[in-house]
Structures are given as C-alpha cells and as structure tokens.
mmCIF file of C-alpha atoms in Angstrom:
data_model
loop_
_atom_site.group_PDB
_atom_site.id
_atom_site.type_symbol
_atom_site.label_atom_id
_atom_site.label_comp_id
_atom_site.label_asym_id
_atom_site.label_seq_id
_atom_site.Cartn_x
_atom_site.Cartn_y
_atom_site.Cartn_z
ATOM 1 C CA UNK A 1 -42.725 7.466 10.280
ATOM 2 C CA UNK A 2 -41.369 9.557 7.390
ATOM 3 C CA UNK A 3 -43.718 7.930 4.860
ATOM 4 C CA UNK A 4 -44.291 11.107 2.875
ATOM 5 C CA UNK A 5 -41.325 13.412 3.242
ATOM 6 C CA UNK A 6 -38.932 15.314 1.070
ATOM 7 C CA UNK A 7 -35.348 15.936 2.070
ATOM 8 C CA UNK A 8 -32.989 18.717 1.046
ATOM 9 C CA UNK A 9 -29.455 19.885 1.627
ATOM 10 C CA UNK A 10 -28.793 23.192 3.360
ATOM 11 C CA UNK A 11 -25.751 25.331 2.569
ATOM 12 C CA UNK A 12 -24.891 28.622 4.250
ATOM 13 C CA UNK A 13 -23.876 31.762 2.371
ATOM 14 C CA UNK A 14 -22.344 34.917 3.777
ATOM 15 C CA UNK A 15 -23.361 36.715 0.558
ATOM 16 C CA UNK A 16 -26.562 35.215 -0.838
ATOM 17 C CA UNK A 17 -26.427 37.165 -4.107
ATOM 18 C CA UNK A 18 -22.880 35.910 -4.792
ATOM 19 C CA UNK A 19 -23.885 32.341 -3.892
ATOM 20 C CA UNK A 20 -26.890 32.382 -6.231
ATOM 21 C CA UNK A 21 -24.689 33.678 -9.060
ATOM 22 C CA UNK A 22 -22.174 30.875 -8.352
ATOM 23 C CA UNK A 23 -24.869 28.158 -8.525
ATOM 24 C CA UNK A 24 -26.091 29.627 -11.813
ATOM 25 C CA UNK A 25 -22.604 30.007 -13.311
ATOM 26 C CA UNK A 26 -21.111 26.696 -12.163
ATOM 27 C CA UNK A 27 -24.070 24.330 -12.408
ATOM 28 C CA UNK A 28 -26.235 26.261 -14.883
ATOM 29 C CA UNK A 29 -29.158 26.191 -12.459
ATOM 30 C CA UNK A 30 -31.978 28.642 -11.961
ATOM 31 C CA UNK A 31 -33.595 28.955 -8.532
ATOM 32 C CA UNK A 32 -36.545 26.650 -7.958
ATOM 33 C CA UNK A 33 -37.886 28.848 -5.173
ATOM 34 C CA UNK A 34 -36.888 32.095 -3.491
ATOM 35 C CA UNK A 35 -38.294 33.454 -0.239
ATOM 36 C CA UNK A 36 -37.145 35.093 2.992
ATOM 37 C CA UNK A 37 -35.593 31.774 4.047
ATOM 38 C CA UNK A 38 -33.219 31.589 1.099
ATOM 39 C CA UNK A 39 -32.979 30.227 -2.424
ATOM 40 C CA UNK A 40 -33.744 26.632 -3.401
ATOM 41 C CA UNK A 41 -32.054 24.856 -6.299
ATOM 42 C CA UNK A 42 -32.668 21.364 -7.715
ATOM 43 C CA UNK A 43 -29.601 19.340 -8.677
ATOM 44 C CA UNK A 44 -29.749 15.676 -9.614
ATOM 45 C CA UNK A 45 -33.216 15.325 -8.097
ATOM 46 C CA UNK A 46 -32.078 16.790 -4.775
ATOM 47 C CA UNK A 47 -33.129 20.158 -3.445
ATOM 48 C CA UNK A 48 -30.483 22.457 -1.953
ATOM 49 C CA UNK A 49 -31.440 25.464 0.133
ATOM 50 C CA UNK A 50 -28.835 28.240 0.116
ATOM 51 C CA UNK A 51 -29.445 30.743 2.902
ATOM 52 C CA UNK A 52 -27.638 33.764 4.291
ATOM 53 C CA UNK A 53 -25.747 33.517 7.576
ATOM 54 C CA UNK A 54 -22.536 34.836 9.072
ATOM 55 C CA UNK A 55 -21.353 31.261 9.711
ATOM 56 C CA UNK A 56 -20.922 30.291 6.057
ATOM 57 C CA UNK A 57 -17.732 28.471 5.137
ATOM 58 C CA UNK A 58 -16.749 27.619 8.696
ATOM 59 C CA UNK A 59 -17.178 23.835 8.392
ATOM 60 C CA UNK A 60 -13.998 21.954 7.481
ATOM 61 C CA UNK A 61 -15.887 18.878 6.294
ATOM 62 C CA UNK A 62 -17.744 17.971 3.113
ATOM 63 C CA UNK A 63 -21.076 19.782 3.225
ATOM 64 C CA UNK A 64 -22.636 18.406 0.043
ATOM 65 C CA UNK A 65 -21.851 15.452 -2.200
ATOM 66 C CA UNK A 66 -22.640 14.778 -5.831
ATOM 67 C CA UNK A 67 -22.493 11.240 -7.251
ATOM 68 C CA UNK A 68 -22.025 11.187 -11.015
ATOM 69 C CA UNK A 69 -22.137 8.519 -13.683
ATOM 70 C CA UNK A 70 -19.172 10.084 -15.537
ATOM 71 C CA UNK A 71 -16.531 11.584 -13.267
ATOM 72 C CA UNK A 72 -14.154 12.618 -16.048
ATOM 73 C CA UNK A 73 -16.862 14.456 -17.994
ATOM 74 C CA UNK A 74 -18.209 16.328 -14.985
ATOM 75 C CA UNK A 75 -14.809 17.102 -13.451
ATOM 76 C CA UNK A 76 -13.696 18.560 -16.797
ATOM 77 C CA UNK A 77 -16.895 20.632 -17.035
ATOM 78 C CA UNK A 78 -16.322 22.002 -13.527
ATOM 79 C CA UNK A 79 -12.723 22.887 -14.358
ATOM 80 C CA UNK A 80 -13.896 24.651 -17.522
ATOM 81 C CA UNK A 81 -16.153 26.763 -15.296
ATOM 82 C CA UNK A 82 -13.223 27.811 -13.121
ATOM 83 C CA UNK A 83 -13.429 25.235 -10.342
ATOM 84 C CA UNK A 84 -10.124 24.238 -8.726
ATOM 85 C CA UNK A 85 -10.136 20.949 -6.880
ATOM 86 C CA UNK A 86 -8.649 20.817 -3.405
ATOM 87 C CA UNK A 87 -5.535 18.763 -2.713
ATOM 88 C CA UNK A 88 -5.278 16.517 0.332
ATOM 89 C CA UNK A 89 -2.483 14.414 1.767
ATOM 90 C CA UNK A 90 -4.073 12.771 4.796
ATOM 91 C CA UNK A 91 -4.035 9.251 6.201
ATOM 92 C CA UNK A 92 -6.228 7.294 3.767
ATOM 93 C CA UNK A 93 -6.796 10.230 1.374
ATOM 94 C CA UNK A 94 -4.204 11.503 -1.074
ATOM 95 C CA UNK A 95 -5.188 13.452 -4.152
ATOM 96 C CA UNK A 96 -3.306 13.601 -7.429
ATOM 97 C CA UNK A 97 -4.210 16.683 -9.466
ATOM 98 C CA UNK A 98 -7.146 17.155 -7.081
ATOM 99 C CA UNK A 99 -8.539 13.631 -7.485
ATOM 100 C CA UNK A 100 -8.503 10.784 -4.955
ATOM 101 C CA UNK A 101 -9.075 7.101 -5.676
ATOM 102 C CA UNK A 102 -10.790 5.612 -2.630
ATOM 103 C CA UNK A 103 -11.115 1.865 -3.158
ATOM 104 C CA UNK A 104 -12.203 2.425 -6.756
ATOM 105 C CA UNK A 105 -14.338 5.497 -6.078
ATOM 106 C CA UNK A 106 -12.862 8.567 -7.757
ATOM 107 C CA UNK A 107 -13.584 11.722 -5.768
ATOM 108 C CA UNK A 108 -12.657 15.384 -5.852
ATOM 109 C CA UNK A 109 -13.511 18.229 -3.509
ATOM 110 C CA UNK A 110 -13.960 21.926 -4.199
ATOM 111 C CA UNK A 111 -15.225 25.061 -2.501
ATOM 112 C CA UNK A 112 -18.319 26.959 -3.491
ATOM 113 C CA UNK A 113 -18.287 30.766 -3.460
ATOM 114 C CA UNK A 114 -18.963 30.722 0.293
ATOM 115 C CA UNK A 115 -16.204 28.320 1.345
ATOM 116 C CA UNK A 116 -18.464 25.276 1.729
ATOM 117 C CA UNK A 117 -16.801 22.031 0.642
ATOM 118 C CA UNK A 118 -18.582 20.115 -2.105
ATOM 119 C CA UNK A 119 -17.534 16.652 -3.288
ATOM 120 C CA UNK A 120 -18.032 15.028 -6.660
ATOM 121 C CA UNK A 121 -17.472 11.317 -7.067
ATOM 122 C CA UNK A 122 -18.167 8.229 -9.118
ATOM 123 C CA UNK A 123 -18.715 4.932 -7.372
ATOM 124 C CA UNK A 124 -17.288 1.763 -8.924
#
C-alpha cells in the first residue's frame, strides 16, 4: 500500500490571486502548476496546493509546518518580507518576540494572506 505515492499540503484561500502573490512575495516561489483546482507550489521538496474556498482562514491550528536548518536566518528573512510572528501564552507554549522554545526546538507561527497558520521551526 502507498508504494508509489506523492503527498502534498492543501491550503485554502478566499482570494486565490492574493494568495499566489503572497507565496511569490514571501517565499520567492513561482507556481509549479495552475489549473481549475488551484495553484501548486514546491517548497523544500513538498508540494502545496493553494485553492479558492470561502472557508479559508477558519482553522485555529497550524495548517502547514516548515522545518529549517537555520531558524535565525529564515526567521529574519521572513521578517524582512513583512511577516509578523504570532505571540502565544498558553500552557506549555509561551513565545518571546514571537518565538517559542519547545524542549530545544525553536518555533514561530505566522499567518499567510488568507489567515492560515504556518509554523517555522528548527529541531535540536
């Protein structure tokens, strides 16, 4: 079972044109594929389908995660592109300047143009 498959993330957008612009501006990506189903991007070897729906941004959980080998470099690059990290003060998760240290894993969360929550982190 699942011997020859490919997996991809799926993120909703209430305004597909705005979402595509955001992915280009923030991550410097060009679409890998565009059709009536949406727009596919490749990031870190993972495909992400961005599609239009009225339900975009309604999830209150992390929708997509990015593991990096250099958190400081990539967090700074995101901030330079206008990304503001979210602050949390929850049981087990407290951010300082938008960054949480979770048992040695540094993580930050931010919203895309559609309100989806994306995480960036570096594992110890």
